[in-house]
mmCIF file of C-alpha atoms in Angstrom:
data_model
loop_
_atom_site.group_PDB
_atom_site.id
_atom_site.type_symbol
_atom_site.label_atom_id
_atom_site.label_comp_id
_atom_site.label_asym_id
_atom_site.label_seq_id
_atom_site.Cartn_x
_atom_site.Cartn_y
_atom_site.Cartn_z
ATOM 1 C CA UNK J 3 -49.195 -25.297 -0.269
ATOM 2 C CA UNK J 4 -46.697 -28.176 -0.600
ATOM 3 C CA UNK J 5 -43.763 -28.404 1.814
ATOM 4 C CA UNK J 6 -40.388 -29.149 0.254
ATOM 5 C CA UNK J 7 -37.888 -30.845 2.558
ATOM 6 C CA UNK J 8 -34.255 -29.746 2.220
ATOM 7 C CA UNK J 9 -31.013 -29.990 4.106
ATOM 8 C CA UNK J 10 -30.131 -26.352 3.410
ATOM 9 C CA UNK J 11 -32.089 -23.262 2.373
ATOM 10 C CA UNK J 12 -30.131 -20.125 1.468
ATOM 11 C CA UNK J 13 -31.859 -16.736 1.430
ATOM 12 C CA UNK J 14 -30.168 -14.563 -1.187
ATOM 13 C CA UNK J 15 -28.735 -15.418 -4.618
ATOM 14 C CA UNK J 16 -25.809 -13.040 -4.382
ATOM 15 C CA UNK J 17 -22.090 -13.669 -4.042
ATOM 16 C CA UNK J 18 -22.125 -15.162 -0.536
ATOM 17 C CA UNK J 19 -25.355 -17.136 -0.963
ATOM 18 C CA UNK J 20 -24.345 -18.828 -4.220
ATOM 19 C CA UNK J 21 -20.874 -19.601 -2.845
ATOM 20 C CA UNK J 22 -22.346 -21.256 0.237
ATOM 21 C CA UNK J 23 -24.934 -23.171 -1.773
ATOM 22 C CA UNK J 24 -22.516 -24.697 -4.273
ATOM 23 C CA UNK J 25 -20.132 -25.799 -1.525
ATOM 24 C CA UNK J 26 -22.938 -27.396 0.469
ATOM 25 C CA UNK J 27 -24.249 -29.054 -2.699
ATOM 26 C CA UNK J 28 -20.871 -30.627 -3.436
ATOM 27 C CA UNK J 29 -20.994 -32.185 0.034
ATOM 28 C CA UNK J 30 -24.120 -34.057 -1.028
ATOM 29 C CA UNK J 31 -26.555 -31.812 0.779
ATOM 30 C CA UNK J 32 -29.918 -30.983 -0.803
ATOM 31 C CA UNK J 33 -29.825 -27.207 -1.275
ATOM 32 C CA UNK J 34 -32.138 -24.485 -2.574
ATOM 33 C CA UNK J 35 -31.504 -20.755 -2.899
ATOM 34 C CA UNK J 36 -34.438 -18.319 -2.828
ATOM 35 C CA UNK J 37 -34.276 -14.690 -3.925
ATOM 36 C CA UNK J 38 -36.972 -12.115 -4.591
ATOM 37 C CA UNK J 39 -35.195 -10.665 -7.643
ATOM 38 C CA UNK J 40 -35.572 -11.637 -11.277
ATOM 39 C CA UNK J 41 -31.927 -12.618 -11.791
ATOM 40 C CA UNK J 42 -29.161 -13.968 -9.559
ATOM 41 C CA UNK J 43 -26.060 -11.960 -8.760
ATOM 42 C CA UNK J 44 -27.539 -8.537 -9.455
ATOM 43 C CA UNK J 45 -24.901 -6.698 -7.427
ATOM 44 C CA UNK J 46 -22.116 -8.727 -9.034
ATOM 45 C CA UNK J 47 -23.332 -7.718 -12.495
ATOM 46 C CA UNK J 48 -23.174 -3.959 -11.879
ATOM 47 C CA UNK J 49 -19.984 -3.999 -9.810
ATOM 48 C CA UNK J 50 -16.692 -2.644 -11.067
ATOM 49 C CA UNK J 51 -18.340 -0.728 -13.871
ATOM 50 C CA UNK J 52 -19.821 -3.990 -15.166
ATOM 51 C CA UNK J 53 -16.525 -5.874 -14.968
ATOM 52 C CA UNK J 54 -16.679 -7.031 -11.324
ATOM 53 C CA UNK J 55 -13.655 -6.373 -9.137
ATOM 54 C CA UNK J 56 -14.031 -9.927 -7.834
ATOM 55 C CA UNK J 57 -11.162 -10.029 -5.314
ATOM 56 C CA UNK J 58 -7.925 -8.383 -4.275
ATOM 57 C CA UNK J 59 -4.503 -9.996 -4.224
ATOM 58 C CA UNK J 60 -3.714 -8.189 -0.968
ATOM 59 C CA UNK J 61 -6.825 -9.261 0.959
ATOM 60 C CA UNK J 62 -6.087 -9.829 4.641
ATOM 61 C CA UNK J 63 -7.884 -9.113 7.943
ATOM 62 C CA UNK J 64 -6.435 -5.586 8.127
ATOM 63 C CA UNK J 65 -8.628 -4.572 5.174
ATOM 64 C CA UNK J 66 -11.897 -5.018 7.082
ATOM 65 C CA UNK J 67 -13.954 -2.994 9.552
ATOM 66 C CA UNK J 68 -15.657 -5.080 12.224
ATOM 67 C CA UNK J 69 -16.345 -4.435 15.897
ATOM 68 C CA UNK J 70 -14.467 -7.681 16.524
ATOM 69 C CA UNK J 71 -11.435 -7.340 14.206
ATOM 70 C CA UNK J 72 -10.358 -10.938 14.862
ATOM 71 C CA UNK J 73 -13.632 -12.400 13.550
ATOM 72 C CA UNK J 74 -12.647 -12.343 9.861
ATOM 73 C CA UNK J 75 -9.324 -14.145 10.312
ATOM 74 C CA UNK J 76 -10.557 -17.734 10.246
ATOM 75 C CA UNK J 77 -12.677 -17.593 7.094
ATOM 76 C CA UNK J 78 -10.207 -15.423 5.148
ATOM 77 C CA UNK J 79 -7.317 -17.752 5.964
ATOM 78 C CA UNK J 80 -9.178 -20.938 5.041
ATOM 79 C CA UNK J 81 -10.614 -19.699 1.742
ATOM 80 C CA UNK J 82 -8.252 -17.118 0.293
ATOM 81 C CA UNK J 83 -8.253 -14.854 -2.748
ATOM 82 C CA UNK J 84 -6.038 -17.434 -4.467
ATOM 83 C CA UNK J 85 -8.665 -20.142 -3.958
ATOM 84 C CA UNK J 86 -11.230 -17.980 -5.728
ATOM 85 C CA UNK J 87 -8.773 -17.078 -8.487
ATOM 86 C CA UNK J 88 -8.293 -20.838 -9.039
ATOM 87 C CA UNK J 89 -12.042 -21.203 -9.637
ATOM 88 C CA UNK J 90 -12.044 -18.245 -12.031
ATOM 89 C CA UNK J 91 -9.149 -19.772 -13.997
ATOM 90 C CA UNK J 92 -10.749 -23.230 -14.088
ATOM 91 C CA UNK J 93 -13.763 -21.684 -15.807
ATOM 92 C CA UNK J 94 -11.597 -19.850 -18.306
ATOM 93 C CA UNK J 95 -12.756 -16.411 -17.141
ATOM 94 C CA UNK J 96 -10.209 -13.935 -18.442
ATOM 95 C CA UNK J 97 -9.196 -11.226 -15.996
ATOM 96 C CA UNK J 98 -6.664 -8.472 -15.501
ATOM 97 C CA UNK J 99 -4.850 -6.735 -12.661
ATOM 98 C CA UNK J 100 -5.339 -3.090 -11.790
ATOM 99 C CA UNK J 101 -3.570 -0.923 -9.258
ATOM 100 C CA UNK J 102 -3.489 -1.875 -5.582
ATOM 101 C CA UNK J 103 -4.062 -5.592 -6.188
ATOM 102 C CA UNK J 104 -7.524 -5.340 -7.762
ATOM 103 C CA UNK J 105 -8.641 -8.087 -10.176
ATOM 104 C CA UNK J 106 -11.327 -7.435 -12.810
ATOM 105 C CA UNK J 107 -12.987 -9.532 -15.519
ATOM 106 C CA UNK J 108 -11.688 -8.731 -19.012
ATOM 107 C CA UNK J 109 -15.128 -9.123 -20.561
ATOM 108 C CA UNK J 110 -18.097 -8.832 -18.218
ATOM 109 C CA UNK J 111 -19.213 -9.342 -14.634
ATOM 110 C CA UNK J 112 -21.742 -11.775 -16.126
ATOM 111 C CA UNK J 113 -18.802 -14.213 -16.413
ATOM 112 C CA UNK J 114 -18.634 -14.464 -12.611
ATOM 113 C CA UNK J 115 -22.386 -14.994 -12.248
ATOM 114 C CA UNK J 116 -22.344 -17.654 -14.991
ATOM 115 C CA UNK J 117 -19.442 -19.384 -13.251
ATOM 116 C CA UNK J 118 -21.284 -19.490 -9.915
ATOM 117 C CA UNK J 119 -24.541 -20.645 -11.529
ATOM 118 C CA UNK J 120 -22.678 -23.352 -13.467
ATOM 119 C CA UNK J 121 -21.106 -24.576 -10.228
ATOM 120 C CA UNK J 122 -24.503 -24.543 -8.530
ATOM 121 C CA UNK J 123 -25.892 -26.606 -11.401
ATOM 122 C CA UNK J 124 -23.072 -29.122 -11.127
ATOM 123 C CA UNK J 125 -23.646 -29.317 -7.349
ATOM 124 C CA UNK J 126 -27.384 -29.954 -7.791
ATOM 125 C CA UNK J 127 -28.470 -26.659 -6.203
ATOM 126 C CA UNK J 128 -31.944 -25.305 -7.014
ATOM 127 C CA UNK J 129 -32.061 -21.524 -7.493
ATOM 128 C CA UNK J 130 -35.553 -20.066 -7.187
ATOM 129 C CA UNK J 131 -35.856 -16.435 -8.289
ATOM 130 C CA UNK J 132 -38.827 -14.107 -7.696
ATOM 131 C CA UNK J 133 -39.392 -15.977 -4.465
ATOM 132 C CA UNK J 134 -39.936 -13.660 -1.511
ATOM 133 C CA UNK J 135 -39.522 -14.897 2.056
ATOM 134 C CA UNK J 136 -42.737 -14.203 3.942
ATOM 135 C CA UNK J 137 -42.185 -15.960 7.270
ATOM 136 C CA UNK J 138 -39.590 -18.065 9.079
ATOM 137 C CA UNK J 139 -40.390 -20.291 12.037
ATOM 138 C CA UNK J 140 -38.096 -22.472 14.163
ATOM 139 C CA UNK J 141 -39.175 -26.063 14.659
ATOM 140 C CA UNK J 142 -37.540 -28.939 16.545
ATOM 141 C CA UNK J 143 -35.685 -30.292 13.514
ATOM 142 C CA UNK J 144 -34.886 -27.041 11.708
ATOM 143 C CA UNK J 145 -36.948 -24.271 10.161
ATOM 144 C CA UNK J 146 -40.161 -23.787 8.215
ATOM 145 C CA UNK J 147 -39.726 -21.014 5.642
ATOM 146 C CA UNK J 148 -42.788 -19.639 3.889
ATOM 147 C CA UNK J 149 -42.106 -17.936 0.559
ATOM 148 C CA UNK J 150 -44.309 -16.424 -2.107
ATOM 149 C CA UNK J 151 -43.752 -19.582 -4.163
ATOM 150 C CA UNK J 152 -43.746 -22.520 -1.774
ATOM 151 C CA UNK J 153 -42.965 -23.582 1.775
ATOM 152 C CA UNK J 154 -39.688 -25.202 2.749
ATOM 153 C CA UNK J 155 -38.569 -27.313 5.647
ATOM 154 C CA UNK J 156 -34.784 -27.183 6.143
ATOM 155 C CA UNK J 157 -32.267 -28.330 8.714
ATOM 156 C CA UNK J 158 -29.947 -25.369 8.079
ATOM 157 C CA UNK J 159 -31.033 -21.847 7.170
ATOM 158 C CA UNK J 160 -28.422 -19.494 5.708
ATOM 159 C CA UNK J 161 -29.153 -15.762 5.587
ATOM 160 C CA UNK J 162 -27.177 -14.182 2.733
ATOM 161 C CA UNK J 163 -29.586 -11.352 1.986
ATOM 162 C CA UNK J 164 -27.001 -8.558 1.850
ATOM 163 C CA UNK J 165 -27.283 -5.065 3.291
ATOM 164 C CA UNK J 166 -29.329 -1.975 2.477
ATOM 165 C CA UNK J 167 -27.218 -0.636 -0.385
ATOM 166 C CA UNK J 168 -28.686 0.018 -3.822
ATOM 167 C CA UNK J 169 -32.394 -0.398 -3.020
ATOM 168 C CA UNK J 170 -33.168 -0.255 -6.757
ATOM 169 C CA UNK J 171 -31.571 -3.707 -6.963
ATOM 170 C CA UNK J 172 -34.035 -4.984 -4.369
ATOM 171 C CA UNK J 173 -32.068 -4.519 -1.154
ATOM 172 C CA UNK J 174 -34.245 -5.092 1.914
ATOM 173 C CA UNK J 175 -33.650 -5.332 5.691
ATOM 174 C CA UNK J 176 -34.919 -8.936 5.855
ATOM 175 C CA UNK J 177 -31.584 -10.288 7.082
ATOM 176 C CA UNK J 178 -31.524 -7.890 10.010
ATOM 177 C CA UNK J 179 -35.171 -8.610 10.813
ATOM 178 C CA UNK J 180 -34.497 -12.358 10.888
ATOM 179 C CA UNK J 181 -31.508 -11.825 13.166
ATOM 180 C CA UNK J 182 -33.625 -9.784 15.556
ATOM 181 C CA UNK J 183 -36.472 -12.312 15.348
ATOM 182 C CA UNK J 184 -34.102 -14.959 16.701
ATOM 183 C CA UNK J 185 -32.601 -12.738 19.394
ATOM 184 C CA UNK J 186 -29.352 -11.731 17.721
ATOM 185 C CA UNK J 187 -27.956 -8.236 18.120
ATOM 186 C CA UNK J 188 -27.895 -6.069 14.992
ATOM 187 C CA UNK J 189 -25.404 -3.211 15.180
ATOM 188 C CA UNK J 190 -26.457 0.173 13.749
ATOM 189 C CA UNK J 191 -26.097 0.360 9.969
ATOM 190 C CA UNK J 192 -25.105 3.151 7.609
ATOM 191 C CA UNK J 193 -23.940 3.604 4.034
ATOM 192 C CA UNK J 194 -20.229 2.989 3.421
ATOM 193 C CA UNK J 195 -17.906 3.326 0.435
ATOM 194 C CA UNK J 196 -20.131 6.210 -0.557
ATOM 195 C CA UNK J 197 -19.643 9.727 -2.034
ATOM 196 C CA UNK J 198 -19.846 12.786 0.199
ATOM 197 C CA UNK J 199 -22.343 15.586 -0.248
ATOM 198 C CA UNK J 200 -21.290 19.155 0.611
ATOM 199 C CA UNK J 201 -22.866 22.068 2.433
ATOM 200 C CA UNK J 202 -24.543 24.638 0.174
ATOM 201 C CA UNK J 203 -21.724 27.176 0.434
ATOM 202 C CA UNK J 204 -19.145 24.548 -0.608
ATOM 203 C CA UNK J 205 -21.410 23.313 -3.399
ATOM 204 C CA UNK J 206 -21.529 26.845 -4.767
ATOM 205 C CA UNK J 207 -17.792 27.272 -4.209
ATOM 206 C CA UNK J 208 -16.998 24.243 -6.353
ATOM 207 C CA UNK J 209 -19.798 24.573 -8.884
ATOM 208 C CA UNK J 210 -18.503 23.748 -12.338
ATOM 209 C CA UNK J 211 -15.702 21.442 -11.162
ATOM 210 C CA UNK J 212 -17.636 18.209 -11.781
ATOM 211 C CA UNK J 213 -15.388 15.638 -13.430
ATOM 212 C CA UNK J 214 -12.083 17.021 -12.127
ATOM 213 C CA UNK J 215 -9.931 14.338 -10.528
ATOM 214 C CA UNK J 216 -6.870 14.858 -8.293
ATOM 215 C CA UNK J 217 -4.411 12.279 -6.937
ATOM 216 C CA UNK J 218 -4.562 12.896 -3.176
ATOM 217 C CA UNK J 219 -3.919 11.530 0.277
ATOM 218 C CA UNK J 220 -7.148 11.694 2.285
ATOM 219 C CA UNK J 221 -7.235 11.427 6.089
ATOM 220 C CA UNK J 222 -10.074 11.056 8.569
ATOM 221 C CA UNK J 223 -10.135 12.696 11.993
ATOM 222 C CA UNK J 224 -9.453 9.241 13.452
ATOM 223 C CA UNK J 225 -6.136 9.127 11.563
ATOM 224 C CA UNK J 226 -7.022 6.644 8.814
ATOM 225 C CA UNK J 227 -5.248 7.495 5.544
ATOM 226 C CA UNK J 228 -5.837 6.498 1.909
ATOM 227 C CA UNK J 229 -4.035 7.575 -1.244
ATOM 228 C CA UNK J 230 -6.004 7.495 -4.488
ATOM 229 C CA UNK J 231 -7.906 9.986 -6.628
ATOM 230 C CA UNK J 232 -10.616 12.310 -5.390
ATOM 231 C CA UNK J 233 -13.321 13.348 -7.859
ATOM 232 C CA UNK J 234 -15.492 16.467 -7.827
ATOM 233 C CA UNK J 235 -19.152 15.711 -8.622
ATOM 234 C CA UNK J 236 -22.322 17.778 -9.051
ATOM 235 C CA UNK J 237 -23.280 16.996 -5.452
ATOM 236 C CA UNK J 238 -19.929 16.850 -3.706
ATOM 237 C CA UNK J 239 -16.845 14.640 -3.619
ATOM 238 C CA UNK J 240 -16.319 11.090 -4.790
ATOM 239 C CA UNK J 241 -13.454 9.026 -6.219
ATOM 240 C CA UNK J 242 -11.701 6.017 -4.675
ATOM 241 C CA UNK J 243 -9.978 7.915 -1.840
ATOM 242 C CA UNK J 244 -13.257 9.547 -0.768
ATOM 243 C CA UNK J 245 -15.173 6.249 -0.911
ATOM 244 C CA UNK J 246 -12.499 4.622 1.241
ATOM 245 C CA UNK J 247 -12.474 7.352 3.888
ATOM 246 C CA UNK J 248 -16.302 7.464 4.018
ATOM 247 C CA UNK J 249 -16.306 4.159 5.918
ATOM 248 C CA UNK J 250 -14.373 5.862 8.729
ATOM 249 C CA UNK J 251 -16.069 9.282 8.672
ATOM 250 C CA UNK J 252 -18.669 10.364 11.215
ATOM 251 C CA UNK J 253 -21.161 13.212 10.793
ATOM 252 C CA UNK J 254 -19.714 16.590 11.740
ATOM 253 C CA UNK J 255 -16.097 15.567 11.232
ATOM 254 C CA UNK J 256 -13.581 17.211 8.938
ATOM 255 C CA UNK J 257 -11.716 15.402 6.202
ATOM 256 C CA UNK J 258 -8.124 16.436 5.487
ATOM 257 C CA UNK J 259 -6.843 16.174 1.900
ATOM 258 C CA UNK J 260 -3.201 16.431 0.826
ATOM 259 C CA UNK J 261 -3.709 17.695 -2.722
ATOM 260 C CA UNK J 262 -0.025 17.464 -3.682
ATOM 261 C CA UNK J 263 1.372 14.332 -2.029
ATOM 262 C CA UNK J 264 4.416 14.154 -4.325
ATOM 263 C CA UNK J 265 5.412 17.815 -3.897
ATOM 264 C CA UNK J 266 6.711 19.898 -1.038
ATOM 265 C CA UNK J 267 4.850 23.079 -1.828
ATOM 266 C CA UNK J 268 7.144 25.288 0.283
ATOM 267 C CA UNK J 269 10.272 24.031 -1.518
ATOM 268 C CA UNK J 270 8.575 24.202 -4.913
ATOM 269 C CA UNK J 271 7.542 27.829 -4.433
ATOM 270 C CA UNK J 272 10.995 28.807 -3.159
ATOM 271 C CA UNK J 273 12.522 27.223 -6.244
ATOM 272 C CA UNK J 274 10.049 28.938 -8.592
ATOM 273 C CA UNK J 275 10.741 32.308 -6.934
ATOM 274 C CA UNK J 276 14.323 31.970 -8.141
ATOM 275 C CA UNK J 277 13.482 30.624 -11.613
ATOM 276 C CA UNK J 278 10.553 32.869 -12.591
ATOM 277 C CA UNK J 279 10.086 35.628 -10.012
ATOM 278 C CA UNK J 280 7.636 37.642 -12.163
ATOM 279 C CA UNK J 281 5.268 34.695 -12.701
ATOM 280 C CA UNK J 282 1.858 35.008 -11.124
ATOM 281 C CA UNK J 283 1.262 32.621 -8.233
ATOM 282 C CA UNK J 284 -2.021 31.622 -9.901
ATOM 283 C CA UNK J 285 -0.122 30.544 -13.047
ATOM 284 C CA UNK J 286 2.400 28.551 -11.015
ATOM 285 C CA UNK J 287 -0.302 26.761 -9.047
ATOM 286 C CA UNK J 288 -2.236 25.992 -12.259
ATOM 287 C CA UNK J 289 0.745 23.915 -13.388
ATOM 288 C CA UNK J 290 0.561 21.918 -10.154
ATOM 289 C CA UNK J 291 -3.212 21.372 -9.901
ATOM 290 C CA UNK J 292 -6.160 21.571 -12.348
ATOM 291 C CA UNK J 293 -6.569 25.152 -13.586
ATOM 292 C CA UNK J 294 -10.337 25.275 -12.967
ATOM 293 C CA UNK J 295 -9.824 24.202 -9.364
ATOM 294 C CA UNK J 296 -7.199 26.902 -8.739
ATOM 295 C CA UNK J 297 -9.458 29.529 -10.338
ATOM 296 C CA UNK J 298 -12.285 28.521 -7.984
ATOM 297 C CA UNK J 299 -10.017 28.904 -4.955
ATOM 298 C CA UNK J 300 -9.079 32.388 -6.138
ATOM 299 C CA UNK J 301 -12.697 33.311 -6.698
ATOM 300 C CA UNK J 302 -13.411 32.201 -3.128
ATOM 301 C CA UNK J 303 -10.632 34.515 -1.892
ATOM 302 C CA UNK J 304 -8.596 31.658 -0.433
ATOM 303 C CA UNK J 305 -5.328 32.395 -2.276
ATOM 304 C CA UNK J 306 -3.303 35.651 -2.517
ATOM 305 C CA UNK J 307 -3.235 37.645 -5.762
ATOM 306 C CA UNK J 308 0.550 37.915 -5.904
ATOM 307 C CA UNK J 309 3.495 37.234 -8.161
ATOM 308 C CA UNK J 310 6.054 34.738 -6.932
ATOM 309 C CA UNK J 311 8.584 37.427 -6.026
ATOM 310 C CA UNK J 312 5.981 39.052 -3.767
ATOM 311 C CA UNK J 313 5.644 35.947 -1.620
ATOM 312 C CA UNK J 314 7.249 35.995 1.807
ATOM 313 C CA UNK J 315 8.575 32.854 3.475
ATOM 314 C CA UNK J 316 5.500 33.010 5.656
ATOM 315 C CA UNK J 317 3.270 33.089 2.552
ATOM 316 C CA UNK J 318 5.063 30.024 1.177
ATOM 317 C CA UNK J 319 4.576 28.179 4.460
ATOM 318 C CA UNK J 320 0.884 29.109 4.577
ATOM 319 C CA UNK J 321 0.376 27.822 1.014
ATOM 320 C CA UNK J 322 2.304 24.666 1.898
ATOM 321 C CA UNK J 323 0.035 24.034 4.892
ATOM 322 C CA UNK J 324 -3.080 24.853 2.867
ATOM 323 C CA UNK J 325 -2.465 22.430 -0.011
ATOM 324 C CA UNK J 326 -1.040 19.619 2.116
ATOM 325 C CA UNK J 327 -3.870 19.879 4.644
ATOM 326 C CA UNK J 328 -6.875 21.092 2.659
ATOM 327 C CA UNK J 329 -9.848 20.623 4.955
ATOM 328 C CA UNK J 330 -13.455 20.081 4.044
ATOM 329 C CA UNK J 331 -16.436 19.221 6.243
ATOM 330 C CA UNK J 332 -18.955 17.064 4.330
ATOM 331 C CA UNK J 333 -22.651 17.704 4.804
ATOM 332 C CA UNK J 334 -23.318 13.967 4.684
ATOM 333 C CA UNK J 335 -23.202 11.113 2.206
ATOM 334 C CA UNK J 336 -25.302 10.132 -0.784
ATOM 335 C CA UNK J 337 -26.673 7.276 1.317
ATOM 336 C CA UNK J 338 -27.647 3.736 0.404
ATOM 337 C CA UNK J 339 -28.709 4.756 -3.104
ATOM 338 C CA UNK J 340 -25.119 4.928 -4.361
ATOM 339 C CA UNK J 341 -23.164 3.237 -1.546
ATOM 340 C CA UNK J 342 -21.192 0.125 -2.378
ATOM 341 C CA UNK J 343 -21.747 -1.575 0.995
ATOM 342 C CA UNK J 344 -23.524 -1.329 4.340
ATOM 343 C CA UNK J 345 -21.492 -0.679 7.482
ATOM 344 C CA UNK J 346 -22.709 -2.524 10.575
ATOM 345 C CA UNK J 347 -25.147 -5.438 10.641
ATOM 346 C CA UNK J 348 -25.412 -8.714 12.514
ATOM 347 C CA UNK J 349 -23.051 -8.586 15.504
ATOM 348 C CA UNK J 350 -20.218 -11.031 14.839
ATOM 349 C CA UNK J 351 -19.936 -11.760 18.580
ATOM 350 C CA UNK J 352 -23.197 -13.680 18.051
ATOM 351 C CA UNK J 353 -21.634 -15.911 15.348
ATOM 352 C CA UNK J 354 -18.981 -18.619 15.140
ATOM 353 C CA UNK J 355 -16.001 -17.229 13.220
ATOM 354 C CA UNK J 356 -15.302 -20.709 11.858
ATOM 355 C CA UNK J 357 -18.785 -21.663 10.612
ATOM 356 C CA UNK J 358 -20.853 -18.413 10.640
ATOM 357 C CA UNK J 359 -23.488 -20.227 12.724
ATOM 358 C CA UNK J 360 -25.480 -18.347 15.332
ATOM 359 C CA UNK J 361 -24.308 -19.146 18.836
ATOM 360 C CA UNK J 362 -27.907 -18.848 20.074
ATOM 361 C CA UNK J 363 -29.858 -20.720 17.391
ATOM 362 C CA UNK J 364 -28.563 -24.026 16.091
ATOM 363 C CA UNK J 365 -28.723 -24.325 12.303
ATOM 364 C CA UNK J 366 -29.013 -20.570 11.611
ATOM 365 C CA UNK J 367 -26.165 -18.929 9.678
ATOM 366 C CA UNK J 368 -25.362 -15.377 8.534
ATOM 367 C CA UNK J 369 -22.838 -14.684 5.766
ATOM 368 C CA UNK J 370 -21.652 -11.875 3.517
ATOM 369 C CA UNK J 371 -22.706 -8.241 3.786
ATOM 370 C CA UNK J 372 -25.520 -8.855 6.291
ATOM 371 C CA UNK J 373 -22.827 -9.374 8.944
ATOM 372 C CA UNK J 374 -20.927 -6.549 10.633
ATOM 373 C CA UNK J 375 -17.964 -6.965 8.278
ATOM 374 C CA UNK J 376 -17.134 -4.208 5.791
ATOM 375 C CA UNK J 377 -14.151 -4.395 3.470
ATOM 376 C CA UNK J 378 -12.197 -1.624 1.852
ATOM 377 C CA UNK J 379 -12.909 -0.624 -1.725
ATOM 378 C CA UNK J 380 -11.132 -2.852 -4.241
ATOM 379 C CA UNK J 381 -12.583 -6.375 -4.206
ATOM 380 C CA UNK J 382 -12.331 -6.959 -0.467
ATOM 381 C CA UNK J 383 -16.094 -7.188 0.100
ATOM 382 C CA UNK J 384 -16.442 -9.842 -2.584
ATOM 383 C CA UNK J 385 -13.625 -11.789 -0.952
ATOM 384 C CA UNK J 386 -15.517 -11.694 2.353
ATOM 385 C CA UNK J 387 -18.568 -13.075 0.533
ATOM 386 C CA UNK J 388 -16.538 -15.912 -0.996
ATOM 387 C CA UNK J 389 -14.751 -16.719 2.276
ATOM 388 C CA UNK J 390 -17.765 -16.540 4.599
ATOM 389 C CA UNK J 391 -19.928 -18.402 2.061
ATOM 390 C CA UNK J 392 -17.313 -21.144 1.752
ATOM 391 C CA UNK J 393 -16.976 -21.417 5.565
ATOM 392 C CA UNK J 394 -20.722 -21.936 6.061
ATOM 393 C CA UNK J 395 -20.880 -24.239 3.017
ATOM 394 C CA UNK J 396 -18.493 -26.676 4.678
ATOM 395 C CA UNK J 397 -20.818 -27.342 7.623
ATOM 396 C CA UNK J 398 -24.464 -26.635 6.783
#
């Protein structure tokens, strides 16, 4: 099999890999990207409901989980969300703002993939799809990479193979295996930004509530707090607030949910006792939260069958505490199948925060989701891909 000589080989034609490749190509480096999938940017295409939440205006190091929280600072400060927005605008990709700083394509996530592939074309980057990496060997002047298509000799090898999320899209552990092959530490991985599943008794308790959404403040046992919607599903709980808190949740822990963050339930009930004393508590609560949800709580025997004028101050306080600190203990998560990202990965203590290069193996780089960097929901993980890809692209 012929050996193609390159300056840079990138494993993975996703957000980080394409970003690194085009930046290296513009520096005059000979660059190829290999990916085992049929099309580049598969995760980009399905993200954001097909519209790709490509960054967040508020992106900063505080929005990332990493065992070394300082690691992300360099790359995020040198290639910011505004730098990526400039590229999007140069290509005429129309986009819009959503709540909490999120930016989405107006038309399709394909616009972002086309933009990256156009830039790769301009930079002279070769993108080889359906090309599986079989073996990687270190040699004196770089690496020999054997793929299902051809063999490559490269000075710099960039691993941008992503995590374990969405295996139907072709996710594999190759990035972690390569890290371990070259003596790097890989921190334990798990699904993050992922819906919760519930224990059987809770599943039965909330059967029939699928599709109900409630604006809530959700807290983990560690004290992390997010305010967005929660969503009841056939299997458990989802919605933005649940996905956010899942990155901080550990098996066996409770999750606390303030179901009425804009109300003071005690004060509201005291007021209603004066205004409509004969009204049933159930009716009053059904004006504050979805009726089907309240009915389920009654069926489970968790709320008193009383009229408002029958409530004592103690009852009002108990209801206040209940709705502002509604506790649920998830059974687990839906796992990598539906998770947005993988928590954990290549230990960032093993990498240069400026270049993403391995401290142990010269010429070996890890970028994007394969590293132990996990962003919040809302475009932060894409921004890490752009920033870490850019950082490596400046030096490979």
